[in-house]
Amino acid sequence: MSTRIPAVSAPMRKQPRQARSRTTVDAIVQAGARILGQRGWAGFTTNAVAEAAGVSIGSLYQYFPDKHALIDAIRRQHLDDCLSAVQKPAAGKSLRRYVEALVDDMIAVHAGNPGLHQVLLDEVLAAEGLRDPHSAFEKTYLGCHASAVAHYRGEATAAAADALAGTLVSDALDGVIHNAIRRGELASTAVRSELVRLLLLYLRDVARRRAPA
């Protein structure tokens, strides 16, 4: 039976402005991520999250009107972590060093709570803004991959060609890691090694070929 939930969400009730309130919101989001990863959607309740975060249920509802809003915050935190991993510059690194660091950083982003990511992948539908392939996040994320492709080509090329290659790198990287989570193989050194090899072979080929004008 499917456990996927609808992508219905209200925005955060208010944004934390002071250091103390930001600390409270961070504790709630981190606790929510642990509960969601351990119990899945069926066991994910605001009461359980408040207890794990060490705050009152009233404090939680000051910021999150419902658990859908909290899940959106958890997902956005994950996306921010992924963005931090791909924003590291390629300049000054050999292609192998860049690819190895990219793979290792993306695995590390998911390895801390693989149960959470499996729930996000298979049980929780994204809100509309997070599913939009033209969202600001998606443009920035894919743009980082395209910039790396352009760097290793080492020549002026059509932006569309770099964007396509960057998108394929992103799809391969995310797809392998996400399916490794589903199979319980994220910690496999063989998966890591083969993913590095796959991306290296493709990017070396891309770098050799002159992109279409």
Coordinates of C-alpha atoms in Angstrom, one line a residue:
M1 CA 0.0 0.0 0.0
S2 CA 1.3 3.4 -0.9
T3 CA 2.4 5.7 1.9
R4 CA 2.8 8.8 -0.2
I5 CA 1.2 11.9 1.2
P6 CA -0.3 14.8 -0.8
A7 CA 1.8 17.9 -1.4
V8 CA -0.5 20.2 0.6
S9 CA 1.3 22.7 2.7
A10 CA 0.9 26.0 4.5
P11 CA 4.0 28.2 4.7
M12 CA 5.9 28.7 8.0
R13 CA 3.7 30.8 10.3
K14 CA 6.5 33.2 11.0
Q15 CA 10.2 33.5 10.3
P16 CA 12.7 33.4 13.2
R17 CA 14.4 36.7 13.6
Q18 CA 16.4 36.5 16.8
A19 CA 19.2 34.0 17.6
R20 CA 17.1 32.2 20.2
S21 CA 14.2 31.7 17.9
R22 CA 16.5 30.5 15.1
T23 CA 18.0 28.0 17.5
T24 CA 14.4 26.8 18.4
V25 CA 13.4 26.4 14.8
D26 CA 16.7 24.6 14.0
A27 CA 16.1 22.2 16.9
I28 CA 12.5 21.5 15.6
V29 CA 13.7 20.9 12.1
Q30 CA 16.5 18.6 13.2
A31 CA 14.2 16.7 15.5
G32 CA 11.6 16.4 12.7
A33 CA 14.2 14.9 10.4
R34 CA 15.1 12.3 13.0
I35 CA 11.5 11.3 13.7
L36 CA 10.7 11.2 10.0
G37 CA 13.7 9.0 9.2
Q38 CA 13.0 6.7 12.1
R39 CA 9.2 6.4 11.9
G40 CA 8.3 7.3 8.4
W41 CA 5.2 9.4 7.6
A42 CA 2.9 7.1 9.6
G43 CA 4.7 7.8 12.8
F44 CA 5.5 11.5 12.1
T45 CA 3.5 13.7 14.5
T46 CA 4.0 17.2 15.7
N47 CA 3.8 16.0 19.3
A48 CA 6.6 13.5 18.8
V49 CA 8.7 16.2 17.1
A50 CA 8.1 18.7 19.9
E51 CA 9.1 16.2 22.5
A52 CA 12.3 15.2 20.6
A53 CA 13.2 18.9 20.1
G54 CA 12.6 19.7 23.8
V55 CA 10.1 22.4 23.1
S56 CA 6.4 22.7 23.8
I57 CA 3.8 21.9 21.1
G58 CA 2.8 25.6 21.3
S59 CA 6.3 26.7 20.5
L60 CA 6.3 24.4 17.5
Y61 CA 3.0 25.8 16.2
Q62 CA 4.3 29.3 16.5
Y63 CA 6.4 28.5 13.5
F64 CA 4.9 25.5 11.8
P65 CA 1.1 25.5 11.3
D66 CA 1.1 21.8 10.4
K67 CA 3.4 18.9 9.8
H68 CA 3.3 19.5 6.0
A69 CA 5.0 22.9 6.6
L70 CA 7.5 21.1 8.9
I71 CA 8.3 18.5 6.2
D72 CA 8.8 21.3 3.7
A73 CA 11.4 22.9 6.0
I74 CA 13.1 19.5 6.4
R75 CA 13.2 19.1 2.6
R76 CA 14.5 22.6 2.1
Q77 CA 17.3 22.0 4.6
H78 CA 18.3 18.9 2.7
L79 CA 18.3 20.9 -0.6
D80 CA 20.5 23.6 1.0
D81 CA 22.9 20.9 2.0
C82 CA 23.0 19.4 -1.5
L83 CA 23.5 22.9 -2.9
S84 CA 26.5 23.5 -0.6
A85 CA 28.1 20.3 -1.9
V86 CA 27.8 21.2 -5.5
Q87 CA 28.8 24.9 -5.1
K88 CA 32.4 24.0 -4.3
P89 CA 34.5 25.4 -7.2
A90 CA 36.2 23.2 -9.7
A91 CA 39.1 25.7 -10.2
G92 CA 42.4 24.5 -9.0
K93 CA 41.3 20.8 -9.0
S94 CA 42.1 18.1 -11.4
L95 CA 39.0 16.5 -12.9
R96 CA 39.5 13.4 -10.8
R97 CA 39.9 15.4 -7.6
Y98 CA 36.7 17.4 -8.4
V99 CA 34.6 14.3 -9.2
E100 CA 35.8 12.4 -6.1
A101 CA 35.1 15.4 -3.9
L102 CA 31.7 15.9 -5.5
V103 CA 30.7 12.2 -5.0
D104 CA 32.0 12.1 -1.5
D105 CA 30.3 15.3 -0.5
M106 CA 26.9 14.2 -1.9
I107 CA 27.2 10.8 -0.2
A108 CA 28.0 12.5 3.1
V109 CA 24.9 14.8 2.7
H110 CA 22.7 11.7 2.5
A111 CA 24.7 9.3 4.8
G112 CA 23.8 11.1 8.1
N113 CA 20.2 10.0 8.0
P114 CA 19.5 7.7 5.0
G115 CA 16.2 6.7 6.5
L116 CA 15.0 10.3 6.1
H117 CA 16.0 10.5 2.5
Q118 CA 14.3 7.2 1.7
V119 CA 11.1 8.6 3.2
L120 CA 11.5 11.9 1.3
L121 CA 12.0 10.0 -1.9
D122 CA 9.2 7.4 -1.6
E123 CA 6.6 8.7 0.9
V124 CA 6.6 12.5 0.8
L125 CA 5.5 14.4 -2.3
A126 CA 7.2 17.7 -2.8
A127 CA 5.3 20.9 -2.6
E128 CA 4.6 22.6 -5.9
G129 CA 7.5 25.0 -5.7
L130 CA 10.0 22.2 -5.0
R131 CA 8.8 20.1 -8.0
D132 CA 9.2 23.0 -10.4
P133 CA 12.0 22.2 -12.8
H134 CA 12.4 25.9 -13.4
S135 CA 12.6 26.9 -9.7
A136 CA 15.4 29.1 -8.4
F137 CA 16.9 26.1 -6.6
E138 CA 16.9 23.9 -9.7
K139 CA 18.5 26.6 -11.8
T140 CA 21.2 27.2 -9.3
Y141 CA 21.9 23.5 -8.7
L142 CA 22.1 22.6 -12.4
G143 CA 24.0 25.8 -13.0
C144 CA 26.8 24.6 -10.7
H145 CA 27.2 21.4 -12.7
A146 CA 27.1 23.3 -16.0
S147 CA 29.9 25.7 -14.7
A148 CA 32.1 22.7 -13.8
V149 CA 31.5 21.2 -17.3
A150 CA 32.5 24.5 -18.9
H151 CA 35.6 24.7 -16.7
Y152 CA 36.9 21.3 -17.8
R153 CA 36.1 21.9 -21.4
G154 CA 38.6 24.8 -21.3
E155 CA 37.2 26.6 -24.3
A156 CA 34.3 28.9 -25.1
T157 CA 31.3 26.7 -25.8
A158 CA 27.6 27.0 -26.2
A159 CA 25.9 27.5 -22.9
A160 CA 23.2 25.0 -24.0
A161 CA 25.7 22.3 -24.5
D162 CA 27.3 22.8 -21.0
A163 CA 23.8 23.0 -19.5
L164 CA 22.8 19.6 -21.1
A165 CA 26.0 17.9 -19.9
G166 CA 25.6 19.4 -16.4
T167 CA 22.0 18.1 -16.2
L168 CA 23.2 14.6 -17.2
V169 CA 25.9 14.7 -14.5
S170 CA 23.3 15.8 -12.0
D171 CA 20.8 13.1 -13.0
A172 CA 23.5 10.4 -12.9
L173 CA 24.8 11.6 -9.5
D174 CA 21.4 11.9 -7.9
G175 CA 20.0 8.8 -9.4
V176 CA 22.8 6.5 -8.3
I177 CA 22.8 7.9 -4.8
H178 CA 19.1 7.9 -4.4
N179 CA 18.8 4.3 -5.6
A180 CA 21.7 3.2 -3.4
I181 CA 19.7 4.6 -0.4
R182 CA 16.7 2.5 -1.5
R183 CA 18.8 -0.6 -1.6
G184 CA 20.7 0.1 1.6
E185 CA 24.0 0.4 -0.4
L186 CA 24.9 4.0 0.3
A187 CA 28.0 3.0 2.4
S188 CA 29.3 0.6 -0.3
T189 CA 32.8 1.5 -1.4
A190 CA 32.1 -0.3 -4.7
V191 CA 29.1 2.0 -5.4
R192 CA 31.2 5.0 -4.6
S193 CA 34.1 3.8 -6.8
E194 CA 31.9 3.0 -9.8
L195 CA 30.0 6.3 -9.5
V196 CA 33.3 8.2 -9.7
R197 CA 34.3 6.1 -12.7
L198 CA 31.0 6.7 -14.5
L199 CA 31.2 10.5 -14.0
L200 CA 34.9 10.6 -14.9
L201 CA 34.4 8.7 -18.1
Y202 CA 31.6 10.9 -19.2
L203 CA 33.2 14.2 -18.3
R204 CA 36.5 13.2 -19.9
D205 CA 34.7 12.5 -23.1
V206 CA 32.8 15.8 -22.8
A207 CA 36.0 17.7 -22.3
R208 CA 37.6 16.0 -25.3
R209 CA 34.7 16.7 -27.6
R210 CA 34.3 20.2 -29.0
A211 CA 30.8 21.4 -28.0
P212 CA 28.5 22.4 -30.8
A213 CA 28.5 26.2 -31.5

